């Protein structure tokens, strides 16, 4: 399948740190699929507002959901522009100079006009994607939304066409003088996410085991 | 010391999920001090833009830095409004219904007009805070910035007065019917961040040990 390259517009073209820019759409998908929350920004009363929220992805569409009353989602649903960032921090880069200190990271920034998903079937499909993104295995395990719950939830669709992706990996990028001076240690301290032990709800009867999709959940 | 309570304005007053709202300024500080990157949003050419960036904190001021050429920092430095979010995901809440699935998290959202820090001493102080936030111990260990490097770096100060803080912790909040039905497991899968083993720069001579502030770095 031929994929649209990234950075098709001026504003999604990486200007700073161009060597970190990635034009492969598969990397965009990988970053979005590895994150847990996105940061969705909109303009409300002339001022920028950014909020963290759960999301899911289907091809080149990102879905976010929230209560129908949530201010930012109502505003965005009217068809206004949004910007969505998903950021994964992979480590701290300890360089020989403070100036060259950095982070290893994977960053996706999407520019789009958000549209509300109102068709009940499309909404349910989007909610399944959001649920399965945050809690893989839950849609077929827990009770699915009823009509009332569906009505209380709003879903926004965000097109992924216009996206900027940056990735930094690897060791310090120090100046030659600092390397030659050989004064200090330099390297990377990796950062990992790990799942802890499942903590059962206190209202569960004794002896109910956590299901495989929780116990054996992999870190993406 | 008397602290200004949080949510002093309409737009920083939590509307959705009010039971998660926190008015204690110490919780704001704790969230900011525990995060690694913030998401800074501004308005550029009439559209929202959100970018991840490193930061540091000194009392009620957040500092972010970047290259002087970075578009978003240049725009924000002109005195425009910004919104900054720091989000920590602590776990996934597996509820008995999909609708009540949730995340445990700590969220801080700050609304402010960013101002550029231009005084060299103040800039250096801010850069020390940003460095020590991302890499505690590095300012006194690695080479500090020279005049040229300082000039290449822009710093923004963001006042923390107007902030909204939300925290979700604890187990599922299920409906009584779902609890009574007792069909499935429910609980929380905690998410932790852990530091890996330091990876030395390949240009280091053999036998240079990583310093204590890297080896023994604690997760905040």
Coordinates of C-alpha atoms in Angstrom, one line a residue:
Chain A
X1 CA 0.0 0.0 0.0
X2 CA 1.4 3.4 -1.0
X3 CA 1.3 5.8 2.0
X4 CA 1.2 9.5 1.9
X5 CA 4.5 10.8 3.0
X6 CA 4.5 12.9 6.1
X7 CA 5.0 16.7 6.3
X8 CA 2.9 17.6 3.3
X9 CA 2.3 21.2 4.4
X10 CA 4.4 24.1 5.5
X11 CA 3.3 24.0 9.2
X12 CA 3.9 20.3 9.5
X13 CA 7.4 20.6 8.1
X14 CA 10.0 20.2 10.8
X15 CA 12.1 23.4 10.9
X16 CA 14.2 22.9 14.1
X17 CA 16.3 19.8 14.4
X18 CA 15.7 18.7 10.8
X19 CA 18.0 15.8 11.2
X20 CA 15.5 14.3 13.6
X21 CA 12.6 14.6 11.2
X22 CA 11.1 11.4 9.9
X23 CA 9.0 11.2 6.7
X24 CA 7.9 7.5 7.1
X25 CA 4.2 7.3 7.8
X26 CA 4.8 3.9 9.5
X27 CA 6.8 5.7 12.2
X28 CA 3.8 8.0 12.8
X29 CA 1.6 4.9 13.3
X30 CA 4.1 3.3 15.6
X31 CA 4.4 6.3 17.8
X32 CA 0.6 6.8 18.0
X33 CA 0.1 3.1 18.7
X34 CA 2.7 3.1 21.5
X35 CA 1.3 6.1 23.5
X36 CA -1.4 6.1 26.1
X37 CA -2.6 9.7 26.1
X38 CA -2.4 12.4 23.5
X39 CA -2.3 16.1 24.2
X40 CA -5.2 17.8 22.3
X41 CA -5.0 21.5 21.8
X42 CA -7.7 23.8 20.6
X43 CA -8.5 27.5 20.8
X44 CA -11.1 28.6 23.3
X45 CA -12.1 32.3 23.6
X46 CA -9.0 33.2 21.6
X47 CA -6.6 31.4 23.9
X48 CA -4.8 28.1 23.4
X49 CA -6.0 25.2 25.6
X50 CA -4.3 21.8 25.8
X51 CA -5.7 18.8 27.6
X52 CA -4.6 15.2 27.9
X53 CA -7.0 12.6 26.6
X54 CA -7.3 8.9 25.6
X55 CA -7.4 8.0 21.9
X56 CA -7.5 5.2 19.4
X57 CA -6.4 4.9 15.7
X58 CA -7.9 3.4 12.6
X59 CA -5.7 3.8 9.6
X60 CA -5.3 7.5 9.0
X61 CA -7.9 8.6 11.5
X62 CA -7.3 9.3 15.2
X63 CA -10.3 9.1 17.5
X64 CA -10.6 10.9 20.9
X65 CA -13.5 10.7 23.2
X66 CA -14.9 12.5 26.1
X67 CA -18.1 13.4 27.9
X68 CA -20.4 15.4 25.6
X69 CA -20.2 18.3 28.1
X70 CA -16.4 18.6 28.0
X71 CA -15.6 22.1 26.9
X72 CA -12.6 21.3 24.7
X73 CA -14.4 18.5 22.8
X74 CA -17.5 20.6 22.2
X75 CA -15.3 23.4 20.8
X76 CA -13.3 21.1 18.7
X77 CA -16.4 19.3 17.4
X78 CA -17.7 22.5 15.8
X79 CA -15.1 21.9 13.1
X80 CA -12.3 24.0 14.5
X81 CA -8.7 23.3 14.1
X82 CA -6.9 21.1 16.5
X83 CA -3.3 20.1 17.1
X84 CA -2.6 16.7 18.7
X85 CA 0.8 15.6 20.1
X86 CA 1.9 12.1 21.3
X87 CA 5.3 12.0 22.9
X88 CA 7.3 9.1 24.1
X89 CA 10.4 9.8 26.2
X90 CA 13.0 7.0 25.8
X91 CA 15.9 8.3 27.8
X92 CA 18.0 11.2 29.0
X93 CA 21.1 12.0 27.0
X94 CA 23.9 13.1 29.4
X95 CA 26.4 15.0 27.3
X96 CA 29.8 16.4 28.1
X97 CA 28.3 19.9 28.0
X98 CA 25.0 21.1 29.5
X99 CA 24.2 22.7 26.2
X100 CA 24.3 19.3 24.4
X101 CA 22.2 17.5 27.0
X102 CA 19.1 16.1 25.4
X103 CA 16.4 13.5 25.5
X104 CA 15.8 10.5 23.3
X105 CA 12.2 10.6 22.3
X106 CA 9.6 9.8 19.6
X107 CA 7.3 12.7 18.8
X108 CA 4.2 12.9 16.6
X109 CA 2.3 16.2 16.1
X110 CA -0.8 16.2 14.0
X111 CA -2.6 19.3 12.6
X112 CA -6.2 18.8 11.6
X113 CA -9.8 20.0 11.6
X114 CA -11.6 17.8 14.0
X115 CA -15.1 16.4 13.1
X116 CA -17.7 15.0 15.4
X117 CA -18.6 11.4 14.9
X118 CA -22.4 11.1 15.4
X119 CA -23.5 8.0 13.5
X120 CA -24.2 5.5 16.2
X121 CA -22.3 2.6 14.5
X122 CA -19.3 4.8 13.6
X123 CA -19.3 6.1 17.2
X124 CA -19.4 2.6 18.6
X125 CA -16.5 1.6 16.3
X126 CA -14.5 4.6 17.4
X127 CA -15.2 3.8 21.1
X128 CA -14.0 0.3 20.6
X129 CA -10.8 1.6 19.1
X130 CA -10.2 4.0 22.0
X131 CA -11.0 1.2 24.5
X132 CA -8.8 -1.3 22.9
X133 CA -6.0 1.2 22.7
X134 CA -6.1 2.0 26.4
X135 CA -7.1 -1.5 27.6
X136 CA -6.5 -4.2 24.9
X137 CA -8.9 -7.1 25.4
X138 CA -11.5 -5.1 27.4
X139 CA -14.1 -4.6 24.6
X140 CA -14.9 -8.3 24.4
X141 CA -14.5 -8.9 28.1
X142 CA -16.3 -6.1 30.0
X143 CA -19.9 -4.9 29.4
X144 CA -20.1 -2.8 26.2
X145 CA -21.8 0.6 26.2
X146 CA -25.6 0.8 26.2
X147 CA -27.6 3.4 24.3
X148 CA -27.6 5.8 27.2
X149 CA -23.8 5.6 27.7
X150 CA -23.2 6.0 23.9
X151 CA -25.3 9.2 23.9
X152 CA -23.3 10.6 26.8
X153 CA -20.0 10.2 25.0
X154 CA -18.8 12.4 22.2
X155 CA -16.2 11.2 19.7
X156 CA -14.0 13.3 17.5
X157 CA -12.3 12.1 14.3
X158 CA -8.9 13.7 13.5
X159 CA -7.3 13.1 10.1
X160 CA -3.7 12.1 10.2
X161 CA -2.7 13.4 6.8
X162 CA -0.9 16.5 8.1
X163 CA 1.7 15.3 10.7
X164 CA 5.2 16.0 11.8
X165 CA 7.3 13.2 13.3
X166 CA 10.6 13.6 15.1
X167 CA 12.7 10.9 16.6
X168 CA 15.9 11.2 18.6
X169 CA 17.9 8.1 19.4
X170 CA 21.5 7.2 20.2
X171 CA 24.2 8.8 22.2
X172 CA 25.4 12.3 22.9
X173 CA 26.2 14.7 20.1
X174 CA 29.1 16.5 21.8
X175 CA 31.5 19.1 20.4
X176 CA 34.9 17.9 19.4
X177 CA 36.6 20.1 22.1
X178 CA 34.5 18.5 24.8
X179 CA 35.2 15.0 23.6
X180 CA 38.9 15.7 23.4
X181 CA 38.9 17.2 26.9
X182 CA 37.6 13.9 28.2
X183 CA 36.6 15.4 31.5
X184 CA 33.4 13.6 32.3
X185 CA 31.2 10.5 31.6
X186 CA 28.7 10.8 28.9
X187 CA 26.0 8.5 27.7
X188 CA 22.3 7.7 27.8
X189 CA 20.1 6.7 30.7
X190 CA 17.2 4.8 29.1
X191 CA 13.7 5.2 30.5
X192 CA 11.2 2.3 30.4
X193 CA 7.6 1.9 31.2
X194 CA 6.6 -1.3 33.0
X195 CA 3.2 -2.6 34.2
X196 CA 2.9 -3.4 37.9
X197 CA 0.9 -6.2 39.5
X198 CA -2.8 -6.0 38.9
X199 CA -4.7 -4.6 41.9
X200 CA -8.1 -6.2 42.2
X201 CA -11.2 -4.0 42.9
X202 CA -12.0 -4.3 46.6
X203 CA -15.6 -5.2 45.7
X204 CA -14.6 -8.3 43.9
X205 CA -15.3 -11.6 45.6
X206 CA -12.2 -13.4 46.7
X207 CA -10.5 -15.7 44.2
X208 CA -11.5 -14.0 41.0
X209 CA -8.4 -14.1 38.9
X210 CA -7.3 -11.2 36.7
X211 CA -7.7 -12.2 33.0
X212 CA -4.8 -12.9 30.7
X213 CA -5.2 -9.6 28.8
X214 CA -4.5 -7.7 32.0
X215 CA -1.9 -10.0 33.6
X216 CA 0.2 -10.5 30.4
X217 CA -0.2 -7.0 29.0
X218 CA 2.8 -6.0 27.0
X219 CA 4.5 -2.6 27.1
X220 CA 4.3 -1.2 23.6
Chain B
X1 CA 3.9 30.0 53.6
X2 CA 0.4 30.8 52.4
X3 CA -0.1 29.6 48.9
X4 CA -2.5 30.9 46.3
X5 CA -5.2 28.3 45.9
X6 CA -5.5 26.8 42.4
X7 CA -8.3 27.5 39.9
X8 CA -8.5 31.2 40.5
X9 CA -10.2 31.9 37.2
X10 CA -13.1 30.6 35.2
X11 CA -11.0 28.9 32.5
X12 CA -8.8 27.1 35.0
X13 CA -11.8 25.9 37.0
X14 CA -12.3 22.2 36.4
X15 CA -15.8 21.6 34.8
X16 CA -15.7 18.0 33.9
X17 CA -14.9 15.3 36.5
X18 CA -15.1 17.9 39.3
X19 CA -14.5 15.2 41.9
X20 CA -11.0 14.8 40.4
X21 CA -10.2 18.5 40.8
X22 CA -7.5 19.4 43.4
X23 CA -7.1 22.8 44.8
X24 CA -3.8 22.3 46.7
X25 CA -0.9 24.1 45.1
X26 CA 1.5 21.6 46.5
X27 CA 0.0 18.9 44.2
X28 CA 0.6 21.2 41.2
X29 CA 4.3 21.5 42.2
X30 CA 4.5 17.7 42.8
X31 CA 3.1 16.9 39.3
X32 CA 5.3 19.4 37.6
X33 CA 8.4 18.2 39.5
X34 CA 7.6 14.6 38.6
X35 CA 7.2 15.1 34.8
X36 CA 9.9 15.1 32.2
X37 CA 8.3 16.9 29.3
X38 CA 5.5 19.4 29.2
X39 CA 3.2 20.0 26.2
X40 CA 3.3 23.7 25.3
X41 CA 0.5 25.1 23.2
X42 CA 0.3 28.4 21.4
X43 CA -1.6 29.9 18.5
X44 CA 0.3 30.3 15.2
X45 CA -1.4 31.8 12.2
X46 CA -4.7 31.3 13.8
X47 CA -4.3 27.6 14.5
X48 CA -3.4 25.8 17.7
X49 CA 0.1 24.2 17.9
X50 CA 1.2 21.9 20.6
X51 CA 4.8 20.8 21.1
X52 CA 6.6 18.7 23.7
X53 CA 9.5 20.4 25.5
X54 CA 11.7 20.2 28.5
X55 CA 11.1 22.5 31.4
X56 CA 12.1 23.5 34.9
X57 CA 10.4 25.1 37.9
X58 CA 11.3 27.8 40.4
X59 CA 8.5 28.5 42.8
X60 CA 5.5 29.7 40.8
X61 CA 7.4 30.1 37.6
X62 CA 7.9 27.4 34.9
X63 CA 10.8 27.8 32.5
X64 CA 10.9 26.2 29.0
X65 CA 13.8 26.6 26.7
X66 CA 14.6 26.0 23.1
X67 CA 16.6 27.2 20.2
X68 CA 16.1 30.9 19.5
X69 CA 14.8 29.9 16.0
X70 CA 12.1 27.6 17.2
X71 CA 8.9 28.8 15.8
X72 CA 6.7 28.1 18.8
X73 CA 9.1 29.7 21.3
X74 CA 9.5 32.8 19.1
X75 CA 5.7 33.2 18.9
X76 CA 5.2 32.6 22.6
X77 CA 8.0 35.0 23.5
X78 CA 6.2 37.9 21.9
X79 CA 3.9 37.8 24.9
X80 CA 1.1 35.7 23.5
X81 CA -0.9 33.3 25.6
X82 CA 0.2 29.8 26.1
X83 CA -1.3 26.7 27.8
X84 CA 1.0 24.1 29.2
X85 CA 0.1 20.6 30.3
X86 CA 2.1 18.0 32.3
X87 CA 0.4 14.6 32.5
X88 CA 1.5 11.5 34.4
X89 CA -0.3 8.2 33.7
X90 CA -0.3 6.0 36.8
X91 CA -2.3 3.1 35.6
X92 CA -5.2 1.7 33.6
X93 CA -8.6 1.2 35.4
X94 CA -10.2 -2.0 34.1
X95 CA -13.9 -1.6 35.1
X96 CA -16.8 -4.0 34.8
X97 CA -18.2 -1.9 31.9
X98 CA -16.3 -0.4 29.0
X99 CA -18.0 2.9 29.8
X100 CA -16.4 3.1 33.2
X101 CA -12.9 2.2 32.0
X102 CA -10.5 4.9 33.0
X103 CA -6.9 5.8 33.7
X104 CA -5.3 6.8 37.0
X105 CA -3.4 10.0 36.3
X106 CA -2.1 13.3 37.6
X107 CA -2.7 16.2 35.4
X108 CA -1.7 19.9 35.6
X109 CA -2.8 22.5 33.0
X110 CA -1.4 26.0 33.2
X111 CA -2.8 29.1 31.4
X112 CA -0.4 32.0 31.2
X113 CA 1.1 34.7 29.0
X114 CA 4.7 33.6 28.4
X115 CA 7.5 36.2 28.7
X116 CA 10.9 35.9 27.3
X117 CA 13.8 35.7 29.7
X118 CA 16.6 37.9 28.3
X119 CA 18.8 39.0 31.2
X120 CA 21.9 36.8 31.0
X121 CA 22.0 35.9 34.7
X122 CA 18.3 35.2 34.8
X123 CA 18.6 33.1 31.6
X124 CA 21.5 31.1 33.1
X125 CA 19.5 30.5 36.3
X126 CA 16.5 29.3 34.2
X127 CA 18.7 27.0 32.1
X128 CA 20.2 25.5 35.3
X129 CA 16.7 24.7 36.5
X130 CA 15.7 23.1 33.2
X131 CA 19.0 21.1 33.1
X132 CA 18.6 20.0 36.7
X133 CA 15.0 19.0 36.1
X134 CA 15.9 16.7 33.1
X135 CA 19.2 15.6 34.4
X136 CA 19.7 16.2 38.1
X137 CA 23.4 16.6 39.0
X138 CA 24.5 17.6 35.5
X139 CA 24.9 21.3 36.0
X140 CA 27.8 20.9 38.4
X141 CA 29.3 17.9 36.5
X142 CA 29.2 18.7 32.8
X143 CA 30.6 21.9 31.1
X144 CA 28.2 24.8 31.7
X145 CA 27.1 26.9 28.7
X146 CA 29.4 29.5 27.3
X147 CA 28.3 33.0 26.0
X148 CA 27.7 31.8 22.5
X149 CA 25.6 28.8 23.7
X150 CA 23.6 31.1 26.0
X151 CA 22.9 33.4 23.1
X152 CA 21.6 30.5 21.0
X153 CA 19.1 29.5 23.6
X154 CA 15.8 31.2 24.3
X155 CA 14.0 30.8 27.6
X156 CA 10.4 31.5 28.3
X157 CA 9.0 32.2 31.8
X158 CA 5.4 30.9 32.4
X159 CA 3.6 32.0 35.6
X160 CA 1.9 29.2 37.5
X161 CA -0.9 31.3 39.1
X162 CA -3.6 30.1 36.8
X163 CA -3.6 26.3 36.9
X164 CA -6.0 23.4 36.9
X165 CA -5.0 20.2 38.6
X166 CA -6.9 16.9 38.4
X167 CA -5.9 13.6 40.0
X168 CA -7.5 10.2 39.6
X169 CA -6.4 7.4 41.9
X170 CA -7.9 4.2 43.2
X171 CA -10.1 1.5 41.8
X172 CA -13.0 1.2 39.3
X173 CA -16.1 3.4 39.7
X174 CA -18.6 0.8 38.5
X175 CA -22.4 1.0 38.4
X176 CA -24.2 -1.0 41.1
X177 CA -25.8 -3.3 38.5
X178 CA -22.5 -4.2 37.1
X179 CA -21.0 -4.9 40.5
X180 CA -24.0 -7.1 41.4
X181 CA -23.8 -9.0 38.1
X182 CA -20.2 -10.0 39.1
X183 CA -19.4 -11.2 35.6
X184 CA -15.8 -10.1 35.3
X185 CA -12.6 -9.1 37.0
X186 CA -12.1 -5.4 37.7
X187 CA -9.2 -3.5 39.1
X188 CA -6.2 -1.4 38.3
X189 CA -3.0 -2.2 36.3
X190 CA -0.4 0.2 37.6
X191 CA 2.1 1.8 35.2
X192 CA 5.6 2.6 36.4
X193 CA 8.6 4.4 34.9
X194 CA 12.0 2.8 35.5
X195 CA 15.5 3.9 34.5
X196 CA 17.5 1.3 32.6
X197 CA 21.2 0.7 32.8
X198 CA 23.4 3.7 31.7
X199 CA 24.7 3.3 28.1
X200 CA 28.1 4.9 27.8
X201 CA 29.0 7.1 24.8
X202 CA 31.0 5.0 22.4
X203 CA 33.6 7.8 22.3
X204 CA 34.4 7.4 26.0
X205 CA 37.7 5.7 26.9
X206 CA 37.2 2.3 28.5
X207 CA 36.8 2.3 32.2
X208 CA 35.1 5.7 32.8
X209 CA 32.4 4.9 35.3
X210 CA 29.0 6.6 35.1
X211 CA 28.6 9.1 38.0
X212 CA 26.4 8.5 41.0
X213 CA 23.8 11.1 39.8
X214 CA 23.2 8.9 36.7
X215 CA 23.6 5.4 38.2
X216 CA 21.4 6.1 41.2
X217 CA 18.9 8.4 39.6
X218 CA 15.5 8.0 41.3
X219 CA 12.2 7.9 39.5
X220 CA 10.1 10.8 40.7

